[in-house]
XYZ file of N, CA and C in Angstrom:
456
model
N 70.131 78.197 78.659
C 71.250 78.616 77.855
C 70.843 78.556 76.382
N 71.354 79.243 75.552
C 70.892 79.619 74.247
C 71.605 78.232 73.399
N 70.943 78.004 72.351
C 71.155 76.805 71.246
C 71.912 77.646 70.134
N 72.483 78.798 70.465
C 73.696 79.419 68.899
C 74.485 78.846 69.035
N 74.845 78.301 67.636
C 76.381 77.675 67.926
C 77.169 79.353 67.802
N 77.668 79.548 69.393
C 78.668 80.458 68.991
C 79.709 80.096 68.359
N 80.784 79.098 68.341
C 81.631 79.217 66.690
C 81.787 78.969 65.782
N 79.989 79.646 65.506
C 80.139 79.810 63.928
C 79.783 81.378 63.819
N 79.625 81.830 64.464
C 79.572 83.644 64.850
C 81.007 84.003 64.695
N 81.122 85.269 63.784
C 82.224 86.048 63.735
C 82.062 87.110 64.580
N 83.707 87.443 65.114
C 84.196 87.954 66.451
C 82.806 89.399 66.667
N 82.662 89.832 65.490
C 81.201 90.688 65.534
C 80.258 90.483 66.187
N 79.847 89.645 65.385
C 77.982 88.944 65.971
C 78.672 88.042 67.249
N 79.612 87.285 67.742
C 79.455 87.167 68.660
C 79.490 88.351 70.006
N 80.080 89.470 69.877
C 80.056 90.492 70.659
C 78.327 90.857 70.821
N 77.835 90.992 69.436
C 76.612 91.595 69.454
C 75.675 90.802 70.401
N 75.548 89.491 69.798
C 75.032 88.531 70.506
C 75.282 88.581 72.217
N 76.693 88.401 72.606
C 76.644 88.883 74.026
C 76.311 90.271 74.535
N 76.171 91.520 74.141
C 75.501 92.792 73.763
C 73.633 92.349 74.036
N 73.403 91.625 73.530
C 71.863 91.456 73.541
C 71.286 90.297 74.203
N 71.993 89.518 74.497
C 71.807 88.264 74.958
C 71.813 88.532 76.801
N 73.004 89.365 76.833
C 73.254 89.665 78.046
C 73.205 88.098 78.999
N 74.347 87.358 78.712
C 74.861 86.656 79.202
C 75.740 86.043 80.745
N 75.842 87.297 80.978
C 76.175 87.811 82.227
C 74.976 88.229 83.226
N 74.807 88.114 82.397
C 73.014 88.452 83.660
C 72.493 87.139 84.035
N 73.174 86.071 83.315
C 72.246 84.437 83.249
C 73.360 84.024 83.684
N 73.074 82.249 83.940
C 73.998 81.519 84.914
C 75.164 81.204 83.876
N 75.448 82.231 83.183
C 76.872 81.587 82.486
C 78.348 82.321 83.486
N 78.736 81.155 83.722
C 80.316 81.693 84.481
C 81.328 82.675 83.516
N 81.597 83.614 83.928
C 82.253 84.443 82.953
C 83.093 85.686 83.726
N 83.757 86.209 83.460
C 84.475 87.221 84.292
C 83.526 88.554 84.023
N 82.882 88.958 83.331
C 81.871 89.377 83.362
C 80.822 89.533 84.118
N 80.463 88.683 84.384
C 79.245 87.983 85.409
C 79.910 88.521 87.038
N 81.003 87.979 86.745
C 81.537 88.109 87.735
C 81.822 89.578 88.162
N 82.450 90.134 87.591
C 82.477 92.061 87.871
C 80.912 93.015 87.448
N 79.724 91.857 86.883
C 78.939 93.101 86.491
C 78.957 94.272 85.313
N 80.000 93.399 84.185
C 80.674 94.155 83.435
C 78.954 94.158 82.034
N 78.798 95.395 81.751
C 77.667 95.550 80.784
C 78.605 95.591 79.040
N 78.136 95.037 78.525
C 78.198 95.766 77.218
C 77.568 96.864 76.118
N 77.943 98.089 76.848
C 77.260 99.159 76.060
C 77.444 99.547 74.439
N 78.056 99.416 73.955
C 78.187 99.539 72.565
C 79.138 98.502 71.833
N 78.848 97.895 70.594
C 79.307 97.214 70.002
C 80.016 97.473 69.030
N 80.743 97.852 68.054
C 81.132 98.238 66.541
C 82.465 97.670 66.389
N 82.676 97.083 65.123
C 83.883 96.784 64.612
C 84.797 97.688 64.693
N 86.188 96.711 65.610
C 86.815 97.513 66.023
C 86.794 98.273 67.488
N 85.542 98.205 68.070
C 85.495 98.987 68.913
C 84.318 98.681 69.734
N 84.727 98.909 71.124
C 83.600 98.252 72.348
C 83.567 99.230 73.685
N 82.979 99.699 73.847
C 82.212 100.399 75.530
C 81.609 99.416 76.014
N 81.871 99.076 77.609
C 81.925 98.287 78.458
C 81.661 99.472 79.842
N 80.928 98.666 80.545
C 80.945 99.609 81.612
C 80.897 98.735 83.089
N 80.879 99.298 84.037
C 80.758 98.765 85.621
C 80.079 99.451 86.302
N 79.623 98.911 87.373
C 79.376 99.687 88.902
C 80.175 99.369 90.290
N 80.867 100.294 90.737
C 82.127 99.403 91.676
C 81.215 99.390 93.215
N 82.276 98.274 93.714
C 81.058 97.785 95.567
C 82.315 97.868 96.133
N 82.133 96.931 97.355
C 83.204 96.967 98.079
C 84.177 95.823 97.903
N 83.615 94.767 97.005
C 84.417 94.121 97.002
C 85.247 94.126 96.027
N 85.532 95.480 95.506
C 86.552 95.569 94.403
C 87.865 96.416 95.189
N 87.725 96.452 96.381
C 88.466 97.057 97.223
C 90.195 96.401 97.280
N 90.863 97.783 97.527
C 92.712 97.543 97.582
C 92.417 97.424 99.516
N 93.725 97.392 99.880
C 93.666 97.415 101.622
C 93.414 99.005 101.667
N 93.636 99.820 100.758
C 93.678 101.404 100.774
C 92.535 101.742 100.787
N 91.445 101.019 100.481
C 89.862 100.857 100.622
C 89.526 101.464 98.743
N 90.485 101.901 97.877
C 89.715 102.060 96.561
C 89.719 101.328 95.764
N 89.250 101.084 94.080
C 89.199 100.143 93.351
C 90.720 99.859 93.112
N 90.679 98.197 93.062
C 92.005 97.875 93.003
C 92.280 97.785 91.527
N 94.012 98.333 91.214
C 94.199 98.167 89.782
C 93.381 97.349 88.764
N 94.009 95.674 89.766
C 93.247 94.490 89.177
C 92.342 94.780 88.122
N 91.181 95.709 88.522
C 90.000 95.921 88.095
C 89.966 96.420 86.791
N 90.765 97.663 87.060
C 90.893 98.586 85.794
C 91.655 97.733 85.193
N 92.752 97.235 85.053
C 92.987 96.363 83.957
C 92.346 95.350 83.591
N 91.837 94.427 84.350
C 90.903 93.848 83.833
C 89.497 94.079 82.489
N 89.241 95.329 83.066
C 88.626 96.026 82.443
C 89.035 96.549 81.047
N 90.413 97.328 81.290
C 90.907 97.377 79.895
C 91.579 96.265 78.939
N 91.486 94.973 79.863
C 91.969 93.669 78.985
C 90.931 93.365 78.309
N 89.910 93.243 78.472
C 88.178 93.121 78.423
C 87.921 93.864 77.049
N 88.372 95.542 77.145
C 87.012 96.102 76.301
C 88.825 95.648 74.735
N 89.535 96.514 75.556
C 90.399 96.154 74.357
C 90.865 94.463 73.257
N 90.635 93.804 73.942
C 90.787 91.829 73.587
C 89.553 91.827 73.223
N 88.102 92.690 72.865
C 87.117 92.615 72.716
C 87.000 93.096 71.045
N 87.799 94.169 71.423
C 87.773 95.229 70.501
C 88.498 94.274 69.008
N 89.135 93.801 69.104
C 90.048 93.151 68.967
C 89.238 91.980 68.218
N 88.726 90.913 68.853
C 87.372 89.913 68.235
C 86.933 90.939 67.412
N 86.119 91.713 67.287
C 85.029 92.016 66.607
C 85.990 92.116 65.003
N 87.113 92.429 64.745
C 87.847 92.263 63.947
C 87.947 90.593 63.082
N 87.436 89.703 63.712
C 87.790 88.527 63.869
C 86.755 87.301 62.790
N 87.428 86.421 61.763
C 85.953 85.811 61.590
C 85.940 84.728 62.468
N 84.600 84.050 62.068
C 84.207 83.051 62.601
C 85.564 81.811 62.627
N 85.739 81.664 64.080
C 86.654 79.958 64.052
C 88.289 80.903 64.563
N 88.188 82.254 64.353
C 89.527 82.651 64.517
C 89.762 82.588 66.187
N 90.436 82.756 67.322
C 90.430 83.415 68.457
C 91.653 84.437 68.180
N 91.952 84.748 69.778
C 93.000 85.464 69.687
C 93.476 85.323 71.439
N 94.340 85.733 72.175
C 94.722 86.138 73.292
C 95.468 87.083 73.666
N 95.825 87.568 74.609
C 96.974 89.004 75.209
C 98.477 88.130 75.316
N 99.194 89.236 74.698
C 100.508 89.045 74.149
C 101.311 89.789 75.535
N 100.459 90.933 75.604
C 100.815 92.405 76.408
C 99.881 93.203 76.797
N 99.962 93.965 77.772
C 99.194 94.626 78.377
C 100.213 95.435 79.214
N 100.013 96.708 78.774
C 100.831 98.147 79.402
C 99.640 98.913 79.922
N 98.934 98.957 81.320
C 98.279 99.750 82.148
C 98.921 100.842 82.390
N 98.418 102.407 82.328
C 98.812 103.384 82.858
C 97.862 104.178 84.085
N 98.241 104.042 84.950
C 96.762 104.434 85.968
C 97.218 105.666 86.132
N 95.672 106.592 86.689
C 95.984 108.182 86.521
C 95.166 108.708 88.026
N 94.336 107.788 87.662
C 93.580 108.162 89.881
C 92.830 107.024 90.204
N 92.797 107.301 91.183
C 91.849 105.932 92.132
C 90.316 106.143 91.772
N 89.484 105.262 91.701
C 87.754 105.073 91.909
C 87.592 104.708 93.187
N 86.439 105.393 93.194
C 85.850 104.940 94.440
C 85.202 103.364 94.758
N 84.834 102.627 95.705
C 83.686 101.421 95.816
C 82.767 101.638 96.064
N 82.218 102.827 96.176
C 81.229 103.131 96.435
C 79.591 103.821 95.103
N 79.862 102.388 93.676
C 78.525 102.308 93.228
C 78.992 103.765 92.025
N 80.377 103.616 92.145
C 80.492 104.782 90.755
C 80.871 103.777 89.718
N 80.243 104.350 88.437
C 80.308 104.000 87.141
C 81.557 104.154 86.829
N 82.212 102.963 86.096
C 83.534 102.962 85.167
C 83.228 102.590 83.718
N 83.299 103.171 83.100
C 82.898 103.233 81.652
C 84.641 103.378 80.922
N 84.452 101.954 80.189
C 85.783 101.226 79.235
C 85.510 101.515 77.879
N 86.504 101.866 76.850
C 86.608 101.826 75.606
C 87.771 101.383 75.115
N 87.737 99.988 74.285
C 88.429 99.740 73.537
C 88.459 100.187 71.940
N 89.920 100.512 71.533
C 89.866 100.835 70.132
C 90.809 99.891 69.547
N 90.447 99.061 68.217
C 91.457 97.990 67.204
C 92.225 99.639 66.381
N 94.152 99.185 66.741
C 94.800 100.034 65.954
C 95.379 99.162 65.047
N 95.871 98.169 64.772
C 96.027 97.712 64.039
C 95.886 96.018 63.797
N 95.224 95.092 62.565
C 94.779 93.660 63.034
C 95.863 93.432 61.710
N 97.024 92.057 62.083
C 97.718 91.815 60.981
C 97.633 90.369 61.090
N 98.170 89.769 60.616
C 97.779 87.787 59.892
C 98.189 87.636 61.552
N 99.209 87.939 62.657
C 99.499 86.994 63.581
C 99.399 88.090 64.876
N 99.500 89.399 64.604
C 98.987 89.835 65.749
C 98.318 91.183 65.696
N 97.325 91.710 66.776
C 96.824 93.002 66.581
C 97.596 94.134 68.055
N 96.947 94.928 67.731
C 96.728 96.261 68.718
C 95.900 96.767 68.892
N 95.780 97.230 70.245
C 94.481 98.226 70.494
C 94.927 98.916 71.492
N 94.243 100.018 71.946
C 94.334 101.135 73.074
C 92.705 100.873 74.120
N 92.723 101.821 74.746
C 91.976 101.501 76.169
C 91.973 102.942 76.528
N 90.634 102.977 77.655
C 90.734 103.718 78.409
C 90.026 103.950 79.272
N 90.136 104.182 80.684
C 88.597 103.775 81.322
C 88.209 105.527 82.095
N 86.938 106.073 82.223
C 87.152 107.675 82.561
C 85.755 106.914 83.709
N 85.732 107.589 84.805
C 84.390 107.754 85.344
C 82.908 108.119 85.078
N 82.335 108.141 85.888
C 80.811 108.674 85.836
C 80.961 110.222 85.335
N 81.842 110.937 85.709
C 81.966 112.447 85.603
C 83.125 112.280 84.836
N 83.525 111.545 83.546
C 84.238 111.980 82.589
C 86.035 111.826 82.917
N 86.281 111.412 84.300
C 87.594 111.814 84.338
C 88.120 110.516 84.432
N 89.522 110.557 83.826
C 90.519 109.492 83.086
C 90.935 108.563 84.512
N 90.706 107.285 84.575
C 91.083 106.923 85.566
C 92.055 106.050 84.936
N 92.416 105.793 84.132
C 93.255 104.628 83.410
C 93.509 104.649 82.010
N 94.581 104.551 81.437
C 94.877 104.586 79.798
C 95.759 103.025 79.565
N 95.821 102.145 78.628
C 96.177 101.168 77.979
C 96.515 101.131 76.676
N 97.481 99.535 76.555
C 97.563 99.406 75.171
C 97.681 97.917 75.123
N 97.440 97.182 73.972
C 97.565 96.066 74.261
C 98.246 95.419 72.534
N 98.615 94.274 72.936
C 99.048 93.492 71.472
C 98.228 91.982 71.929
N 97.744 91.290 71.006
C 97.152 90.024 70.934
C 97.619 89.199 69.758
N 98.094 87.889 70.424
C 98.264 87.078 69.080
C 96.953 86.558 68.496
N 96.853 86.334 67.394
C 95.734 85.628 66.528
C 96.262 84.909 66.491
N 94.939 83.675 66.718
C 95.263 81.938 66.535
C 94.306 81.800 65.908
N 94.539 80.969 65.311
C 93.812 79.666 64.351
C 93.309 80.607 62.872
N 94.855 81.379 62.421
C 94.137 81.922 61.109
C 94.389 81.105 59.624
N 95.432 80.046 59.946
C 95.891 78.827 58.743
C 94.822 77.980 58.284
């Protein structure tokens, strides 16, 4: 395990850092780790996240279960969200409004997440979401509000 003190990293460099560190690939417990979730792009304000779905992301209907996709859009958007953030601040989900638009398959298709920061104020932010497939199409749209803690 790495010797950074992560909090002293702002919500940035700590994204980046997990971005390059790839943390999820190593024995750190994380919900990440746990879904296989990559971090493809980093920028203030804004995060691409991606997956590969199996079977065990399965509904009884046999496709990816909501769970997932929101998860996913809690993820890139509460992400999106940090990178806004300095060092020592956190934040958490206030809200989360999922809009689902079609099912994924389990069968090893790519879900590719984007979170966007719409607005960061002293006690809470916003962001949007959205997760599209391997072939571009919208499987899920979001929005979220997060309180900021520890900005006194």
């Amino acid at each position: 395990m790495s010797t950074t003190d992560l909090t002293a990293l702002s919500g940035l460099e700590l994204m980046r850092w997990i971005q390059s560190v790839r943390p999820t690939e190593a024995d750190v417990p994380s919900i990440g780790r746990l879904l296989g979730m990559r971090f493809d792009e980093v920028e203030h304000g804004r995060i691409v996240i991606s997956l590969d779905t199996r079977p065990d992301f399965a509904n009884p209907l046999g496709s990816v279960h909501g769970g997932i996709g929101a998860t996913l859009l809690d993820s890139v958007m509460g992400c999106a969200v940090h990178t806004t953030l300095p060092a020592g601040v956190a934040y958490t989900t206030l809200e989360l409004k999922v809009n689902y638009i079609r099912a994924a398959h389990t069968g090893g298709q790519t879900l590719i997440a984007e979170g966007n920061v719409i607005h960061v104020g002293r006690r809470t932010a916003t962001a949007e979401g959205k997760v599209v497939d391997d072939q571009g199409k919208l499987i899920a749209h979001a929005t979220t509000t997060c309180l900021i803690l520890g900005c006194d």
